[in-house]
mmCIF file of C-alpha atoms in Angstrom:
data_model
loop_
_atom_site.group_PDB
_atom_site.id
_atom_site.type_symbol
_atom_site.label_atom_id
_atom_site.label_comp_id
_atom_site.label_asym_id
_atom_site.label_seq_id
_atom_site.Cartn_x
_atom_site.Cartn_y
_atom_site.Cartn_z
ATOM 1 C CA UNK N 1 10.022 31.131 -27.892
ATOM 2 C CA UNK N 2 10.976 33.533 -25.885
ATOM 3 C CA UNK N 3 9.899 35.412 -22.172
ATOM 4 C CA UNK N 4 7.461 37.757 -23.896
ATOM 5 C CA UNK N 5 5.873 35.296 -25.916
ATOM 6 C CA UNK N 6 5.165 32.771 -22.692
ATOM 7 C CA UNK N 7 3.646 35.705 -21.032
ATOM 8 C CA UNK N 8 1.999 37.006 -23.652
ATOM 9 C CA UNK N 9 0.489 33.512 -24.132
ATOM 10 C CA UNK N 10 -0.187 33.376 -20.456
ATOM 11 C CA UNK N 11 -2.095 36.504 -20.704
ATOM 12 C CA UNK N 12 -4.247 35.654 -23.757
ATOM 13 C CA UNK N 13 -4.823 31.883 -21.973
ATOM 14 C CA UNK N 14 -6.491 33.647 -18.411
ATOM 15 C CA UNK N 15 -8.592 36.166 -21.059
ATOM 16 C CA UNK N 16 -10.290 33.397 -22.309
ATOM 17 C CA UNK N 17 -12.627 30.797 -21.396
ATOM 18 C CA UNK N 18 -10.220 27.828 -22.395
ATOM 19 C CA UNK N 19 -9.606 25.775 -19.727
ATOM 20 C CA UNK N 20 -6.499 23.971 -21.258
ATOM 21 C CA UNK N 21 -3.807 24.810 -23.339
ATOM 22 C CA UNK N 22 -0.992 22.962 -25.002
ATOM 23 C CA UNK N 23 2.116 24.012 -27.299
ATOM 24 C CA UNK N 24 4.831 22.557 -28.484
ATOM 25 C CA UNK N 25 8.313 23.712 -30.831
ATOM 26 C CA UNK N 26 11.291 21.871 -31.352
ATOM 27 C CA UNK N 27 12.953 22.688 -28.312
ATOM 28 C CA UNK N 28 10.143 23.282 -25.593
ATOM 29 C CA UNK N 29 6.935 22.297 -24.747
ATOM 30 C CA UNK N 30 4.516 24.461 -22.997
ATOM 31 C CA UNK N 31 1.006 23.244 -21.051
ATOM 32 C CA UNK N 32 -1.183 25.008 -19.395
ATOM 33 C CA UNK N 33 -4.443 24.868 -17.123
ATOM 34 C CA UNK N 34 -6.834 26.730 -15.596
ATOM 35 C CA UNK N 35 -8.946 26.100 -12.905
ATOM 36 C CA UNK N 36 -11.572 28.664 -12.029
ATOM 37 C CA UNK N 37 -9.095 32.031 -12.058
ATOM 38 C CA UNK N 38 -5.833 29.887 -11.602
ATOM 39 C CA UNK N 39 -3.118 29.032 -14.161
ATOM 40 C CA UNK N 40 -0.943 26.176 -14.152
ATOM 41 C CA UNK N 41 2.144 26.494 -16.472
ATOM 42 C CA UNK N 42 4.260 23.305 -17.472
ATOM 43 C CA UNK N 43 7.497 23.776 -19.209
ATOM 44 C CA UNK N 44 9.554 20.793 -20.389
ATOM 45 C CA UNK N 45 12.190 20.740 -22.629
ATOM 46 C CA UNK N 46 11.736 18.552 -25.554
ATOM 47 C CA UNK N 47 14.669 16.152 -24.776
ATOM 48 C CA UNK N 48 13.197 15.261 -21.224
ATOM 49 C CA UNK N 49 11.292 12.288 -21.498
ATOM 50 C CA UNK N 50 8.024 12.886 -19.144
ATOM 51 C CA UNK N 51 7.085 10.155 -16.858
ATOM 52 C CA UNK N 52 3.805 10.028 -15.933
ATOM 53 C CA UNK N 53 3.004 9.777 -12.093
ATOM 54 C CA UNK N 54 0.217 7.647 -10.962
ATOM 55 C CA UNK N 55 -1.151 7.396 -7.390
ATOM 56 C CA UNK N 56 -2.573 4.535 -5.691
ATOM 57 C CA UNK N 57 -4.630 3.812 -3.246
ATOM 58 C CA UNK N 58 -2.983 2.749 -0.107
ATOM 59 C CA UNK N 59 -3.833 -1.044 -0.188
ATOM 60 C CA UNK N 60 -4.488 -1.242 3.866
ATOM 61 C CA UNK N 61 -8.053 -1.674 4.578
ATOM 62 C CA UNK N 62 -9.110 1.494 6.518
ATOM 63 C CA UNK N 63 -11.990 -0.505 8.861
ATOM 64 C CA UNK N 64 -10.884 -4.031 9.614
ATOM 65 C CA UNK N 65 -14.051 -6.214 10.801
ATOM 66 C CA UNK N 66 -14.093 -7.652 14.268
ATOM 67 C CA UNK N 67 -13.868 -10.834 12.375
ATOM 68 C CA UNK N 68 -14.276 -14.028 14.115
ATOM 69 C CA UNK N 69 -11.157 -13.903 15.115
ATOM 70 C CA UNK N 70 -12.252 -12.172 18.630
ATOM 71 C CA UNK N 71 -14.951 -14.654 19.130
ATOM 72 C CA UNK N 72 -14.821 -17.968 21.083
ATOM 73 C CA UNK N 73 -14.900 -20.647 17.933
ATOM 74 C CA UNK N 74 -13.021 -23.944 16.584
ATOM 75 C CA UNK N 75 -9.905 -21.946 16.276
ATOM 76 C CA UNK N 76 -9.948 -21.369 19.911
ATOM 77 C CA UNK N 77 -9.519 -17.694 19.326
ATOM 78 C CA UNK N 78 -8.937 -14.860 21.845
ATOM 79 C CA UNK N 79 -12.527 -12.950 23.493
ATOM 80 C CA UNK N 80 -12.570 -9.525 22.533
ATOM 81 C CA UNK N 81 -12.558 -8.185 25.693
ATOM 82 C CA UNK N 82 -9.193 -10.555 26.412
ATOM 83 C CA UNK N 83 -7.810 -8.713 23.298
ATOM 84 C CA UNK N 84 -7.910 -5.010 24.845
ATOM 85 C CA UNK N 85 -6.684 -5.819 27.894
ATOM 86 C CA UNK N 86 -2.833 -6.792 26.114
ATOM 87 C CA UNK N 87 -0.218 -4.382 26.627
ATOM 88 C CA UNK N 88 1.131 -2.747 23.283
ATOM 89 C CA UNK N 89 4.438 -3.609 24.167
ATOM 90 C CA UNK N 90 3.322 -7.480 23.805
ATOM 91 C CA UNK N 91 2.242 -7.007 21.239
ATOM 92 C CA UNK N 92 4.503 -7.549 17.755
ATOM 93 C CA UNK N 93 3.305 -6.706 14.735
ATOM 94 C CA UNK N 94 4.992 -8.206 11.192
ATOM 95 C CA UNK N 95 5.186 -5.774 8.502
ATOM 96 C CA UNK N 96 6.091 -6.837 4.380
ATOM 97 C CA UNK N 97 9.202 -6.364 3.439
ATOM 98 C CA UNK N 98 8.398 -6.062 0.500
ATOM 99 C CA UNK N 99 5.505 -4.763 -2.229
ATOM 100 C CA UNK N 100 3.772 -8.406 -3.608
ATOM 101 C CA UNK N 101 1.061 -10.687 -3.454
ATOM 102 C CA UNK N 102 0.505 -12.812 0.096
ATOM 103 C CA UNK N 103 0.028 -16.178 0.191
ATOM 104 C CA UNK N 104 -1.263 -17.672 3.450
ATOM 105 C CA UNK N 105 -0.278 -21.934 2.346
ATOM 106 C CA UNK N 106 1.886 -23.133 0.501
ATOM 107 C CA UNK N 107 -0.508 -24.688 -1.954
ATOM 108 C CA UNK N 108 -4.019 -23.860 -2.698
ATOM 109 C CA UNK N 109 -4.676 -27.564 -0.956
ATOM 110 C CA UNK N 110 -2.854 -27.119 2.007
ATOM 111 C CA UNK N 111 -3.406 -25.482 5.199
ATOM 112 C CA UNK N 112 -2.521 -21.909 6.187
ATOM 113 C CA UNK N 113 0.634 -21.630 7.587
ATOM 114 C CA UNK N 114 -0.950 -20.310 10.631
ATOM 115 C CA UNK N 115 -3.996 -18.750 11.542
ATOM 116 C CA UNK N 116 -5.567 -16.975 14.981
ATOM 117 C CA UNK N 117 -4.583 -19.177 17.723
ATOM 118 C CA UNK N 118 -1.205 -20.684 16.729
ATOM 119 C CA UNK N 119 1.657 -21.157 18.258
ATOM 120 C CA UNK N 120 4.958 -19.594 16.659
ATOM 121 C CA UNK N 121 8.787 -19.822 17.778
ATOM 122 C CA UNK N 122 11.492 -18.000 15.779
ATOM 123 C CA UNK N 123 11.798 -19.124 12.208
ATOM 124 C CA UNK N 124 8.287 -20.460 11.839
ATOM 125 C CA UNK N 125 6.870 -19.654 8.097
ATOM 126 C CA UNK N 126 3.831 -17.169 8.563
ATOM 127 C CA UNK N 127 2.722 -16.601 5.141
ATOM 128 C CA UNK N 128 4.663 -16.221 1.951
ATOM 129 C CA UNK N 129 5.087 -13.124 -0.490
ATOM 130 C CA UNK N 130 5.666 -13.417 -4.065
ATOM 131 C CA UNK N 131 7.444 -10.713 -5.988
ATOM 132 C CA UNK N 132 8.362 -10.941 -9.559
ATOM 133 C CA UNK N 133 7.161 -14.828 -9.487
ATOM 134 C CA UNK N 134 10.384 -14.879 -6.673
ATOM 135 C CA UNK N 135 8.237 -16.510 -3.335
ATOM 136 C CA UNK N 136 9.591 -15.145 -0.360
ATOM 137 C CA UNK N 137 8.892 -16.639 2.757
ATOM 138 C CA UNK N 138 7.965 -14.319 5.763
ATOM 139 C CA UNK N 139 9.034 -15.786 9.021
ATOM 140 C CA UNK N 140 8.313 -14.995 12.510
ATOM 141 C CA UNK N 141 10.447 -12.798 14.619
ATOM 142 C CA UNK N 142 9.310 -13.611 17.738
ATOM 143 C CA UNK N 143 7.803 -16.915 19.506
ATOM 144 C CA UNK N 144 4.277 -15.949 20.377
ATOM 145 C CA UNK N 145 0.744 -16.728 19.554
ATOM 146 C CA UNK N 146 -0.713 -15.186 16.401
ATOM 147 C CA UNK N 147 -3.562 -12.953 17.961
ATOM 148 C CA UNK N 148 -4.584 -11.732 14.373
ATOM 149 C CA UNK N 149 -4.427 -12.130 10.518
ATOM 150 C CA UNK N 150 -4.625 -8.828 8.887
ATOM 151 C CA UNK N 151 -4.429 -9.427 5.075
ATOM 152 C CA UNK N 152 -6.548 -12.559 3.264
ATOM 153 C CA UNK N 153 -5.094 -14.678 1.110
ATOM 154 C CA UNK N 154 -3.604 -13.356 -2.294
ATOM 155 C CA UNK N 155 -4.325 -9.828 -0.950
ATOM 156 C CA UNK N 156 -1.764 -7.635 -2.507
ATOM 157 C CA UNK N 157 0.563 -6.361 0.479
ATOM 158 C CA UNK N 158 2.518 -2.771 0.251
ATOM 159 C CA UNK N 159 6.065 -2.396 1.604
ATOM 160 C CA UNK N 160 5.790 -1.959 5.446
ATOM 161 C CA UNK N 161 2.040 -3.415 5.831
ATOM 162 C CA UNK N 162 1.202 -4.855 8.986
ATOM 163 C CA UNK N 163 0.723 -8.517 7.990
ATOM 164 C CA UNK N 164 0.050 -10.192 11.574
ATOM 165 C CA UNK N 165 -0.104 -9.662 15.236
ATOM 166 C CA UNK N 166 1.571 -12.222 17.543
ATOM 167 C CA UNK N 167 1.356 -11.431 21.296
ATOM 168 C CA UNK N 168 5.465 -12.440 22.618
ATOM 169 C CA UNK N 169 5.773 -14.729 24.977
#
């Protein structure tokens, strides 16, 4: 197929009502689309395998509740208004290091590595992250107190995610 032919093709395509169009030879194939008075022309050679693209929703939760994590309860958490009165720069915030699921225990019987409240030196587990059935273990940067928990447990994470704030001490 040669130059004429596409635009000839082109032509007769926008003269019409179709909407979509699709041909293919041995050596090319040819899509097309129209939206409205637009047309969208897709050439791949044969021997190119296409890969589809698919997009995903980013996995971070857009509003994050006040959860009880502001209010005075048995875990002894920070008050709100204690909360916006931190510096950012005491503030650290862990990010995944990877895409996976998060895992806030080691074992669905045993208690959360740590939660609102807790005390945390260098090297203390926070949560782990499995990838390809490979558990990772996230550990804590910075000795602090963990001021918030931003992913549940067995929440999918995205690479860079903010997983916790711990306010450095």
């Amino acid at each position: 197929m040669d130059y004429k032919n596409i635009q000839e093709l082109i032509k007769t395509v926008s003269d019409t009502q179709i909407t979509c169009f699709e041909i293919e030879t041995d050596d090319i194939r040819i899509r097309m689309e129209k939206k409205e008075a637009q047309v969208v022309v897709e050439r791949v050679p044969e021997n190119v395998r296409h890969i589809e693209t698919v997009t995903h929703e980013p996995l971070i939760k857009e509003t994050i509740e006040m959860q009880q994590v502001y209010t005075k309860n048995k875990e002894n958490a920070v008050s709100e208004n204690a909360v916006k009165t931190i510096p950012d720069e005491n503030i650290f915030i862990v990010k995944s290091p990877i895409v996976g699921t998060m895992y806030t225990s080691p074992s669905a019987e045993s208690k959360n590595f740590v939660k609102v409240g807790s005390i945390v030196k260098v090297g203390d587990t926070l949560c782990i992250l499995e990838a390809m059935k490979l558990m990772n273990e996230i550990e804590s940067e910075v000795n602090g107190e963990v001021l918030e928990v931003l992913v549940s447990n067995e929440d999918m994470v995205e690479y860079g995610q903010p997983l916790f704030k711990i306010i450095k001490k």
